[in-house]
């Protein structure tokens, strides 16, 4: 597990440093909200790997997740 600084600005830049996370944010920005599985479709990685990227973005405050059973919807938190 990768640990990032507690400073919000450091967490934001660390989250944006990865091209996959930037692509996730770009996809979210283009739509009003996507489920995690819809968000993960174009990426050649497992769903748990995408979930880890989403966790980093959410911890940095760059996106939000809301759960409406059984779907978790993600939105950009600009």
mmCIF file of C-alpha atoms in Angstrom:
data_model
loop_
_atom_site.group_PDB
_atom_site.id
_atom_site.type_symbol
_atom_site.label_atom_id
_atom_site.label_comp_id
_atom_site.label_asym_id
_atom_site.label_seq_id
_atom_site.Cartn_x
_atom_site.Cartn_y
_atom_site.Cartn_z
ATOM 1 C CA UNK A 1 0.000 0.000 0.000
ATOM 2 C CA UNK A 2 1.252 3.458 -0.870
ATOM 3 C CA UNK A 3 0.948 6.105 1.837
ATOM 4 C CA UNK A 4 0.708 9.773 0.943
ATOM 5 C CA UNK A 5 1.331 12.872 2.993
ATOM 6 C CA UNK A 6 -1.425 14.204 5.219
ATOM 7 C CA UNK A 7 -1.108 17.640 3.567
ATOM 8 C CA UNK A 8 -4.139 18.088 1.264
ATOM 9 C CA UNK A 9 -2.111 19.760 -1.474
ATOM 10 C CA UNK A 10 0.440 16.926 -1.476
ATOM 11 C CA UNK A 11 -2.368 14.344 -1.668
ATOM 12 C CA UNK A 12 -3.955 16.213 -4.581
ATOM 13 C CA UNK A 13 -0.747 16.372 -6.610
ATOM 14 C CA UNK A 14 0.115 12.750 -5.769
ATOM 15 C CA UNK A 15 -3.322 11.663 -6.994
ATOM 16 C CA UNK A 16 -2.966 13.667 -10.210
ATOM 17 C CA UNK A 17 0.541 12.353 -10.897
ATOM 18 C CA UNK A 18 -0.795 9.049 -12.241
ATOM 19 C CA UNK A 19 -2.093 9.044 -15.852
ATOM 20 C CA UNK A 20 -4.767 6.441 -15.063
ATOM 21 C CA UNK A 21 -6.228 8.607 -12.312
ATOM 22 C CA UNK A 22 -6.214 11.635 -14.627
ATOM 23 C CA UNK A 23 -8.049 9.559 -17.239
ATOM 24 C CA UNK A 24 -10.608 8.474 -14.635
ATOM 25 C CA UNK A 25 -11.243 12.106 -13.705
ATOM 26 C CA UNK A 26 -11.529 13.048 -17.366
ATOM 27 C CA UNK A 27 -14.173 10.355 -17.915
ATOM 28 C CA UNK A 28 -16.083 11.530 -14.862
ATOM 29 C CA UNK A 29 -15.918 15.145 -15.978
ATOM 30 C CA UNK A 30 -17.463 14.224 -19.332
ATOM 31 C CA UNK A 31 -20.526 12.673 -17.679
ATOM 32 C CA UNK A 32 -22.793 13.529 -14.781
ATOM 33 C CA UNK A 33 -21.791 10.389 -12.904
ATOM 34 C CA UNK A 34 -20.737 6.844 -13.684
ATOM 35 C CA UNK A 35 -20.924 3.566 -11.858
ATOM 36 C CA UNK A 36 -17.581 2.074 -10.936
ATOM 37 C CA UNK A 37 -17.968 -0.735 -13.469
ATOM 38 C CA UNK A 38 -18.819 1.763 -16.247
ATOM 39 C CA UNK A 39 -15.879 3.895 -15.206
ATOM 40 C CA UNK A 40 -13.544 0.878 -15.330
ATOM 41 C CA UNK A 41 -14.641 -0.476 -18.768
ATOM 42 C CA UNK A 42 -12.042 1.211 -21.018
ATOM 43 C CA UNK A 43 -9.080 0.356 -18.767
ATOM 44 C CA UNK A 44 -7.045 -2.803 -19.208
ATOM 45 C CA UNK A 45 -6.848 -3.618 -15.503
ATOM 46 C CA UNK A 46 -8.824 -5.480 -12.899
ATOM 47 C CA UNK A 47 -11.743 -3.903 -11.074
ATOM 48 C CA UNK A 48 -9.853 -4.023 -7.730
ATOM 49 C CA UNK A 49 -6.994 -2.058 -9.344
ATOM 50 C CA UNK A 50 -9.443 0.586 -10.572
ATOM 51 C CA UNK A 51 -10.992 0.687 -7.084
ATOM 52 C CA UNK A 52 -7.563 1.497 -5.599
ATOM 53 C CA UNK A 53 -7.200 4.409 -8.018
ATOM 54 C CA UNK A 54 -10.694 5.598 -7.083
ATOM 55 C CA UNK A 55 -9.775 5.388 -3.379
ATOM 56 C CA UNK A 56 -6.755 7.640 -3.957
ATOM 57 C CA UNK A 57 -8.862 10.178 -5.864
ATOM 58 C CA UNK A 58 -11.565 10.160 -3.201
ATOM 59 C CA UNK A 59 -9.006 10.508 -0.383
ATOM 60 C CA UNK A 60 -7.563 13.534 -2.182
ATOM 61 C CA UNK A 61 -11.051 15.063 -2.391
ATOM 62 C CA UNK A 62 -11.097 15.025 -6.190
ATOM 63 C CA UNK A 63 -14.179 12.825 -6.520
ATOM 64 C CA UNK A 64 -17.101 11.594 -4.471
ATOM 65 C CA UNK A 65 -18.880 8.261 -4.317
ATOM 66 C CA UNK A 66 -22.520 7.675 -3.475
ATOM 67 C CA UNK A 67 -24.102 4.293 -2.971
ATOM 68 C CA UNK A 68 -27.584 3.436 -4.183
ATOM 69 C CA UNK A 69 -27.839 -0.315 -3.887
ATOM 70 C CA UNK A 70 -26.339 -2.147 -5.670
ATOM 71 C CA UNK A 71 -24.581 0.599 -7.627
ATOM 72 C CA UNK A 72 -21.860 2.965 -6.451
ATOM 73 C CA UNK A 73 -21.880 6.167 -8.513
ATOM 74 C CA UNK A 74 -18.786 8.382 -8.804
ATOM 75 C CA UNK A 75 -18.734 12.122 -9.524
ATOM 76 C CA UNK A 76 -15.978 14.722 -9.923
ATOM 77 C CA UNK A 77 -15.600 16.958 -6.892
ATOM 78 C CA UNK A 78 -14.026 20.009 -8.488
#
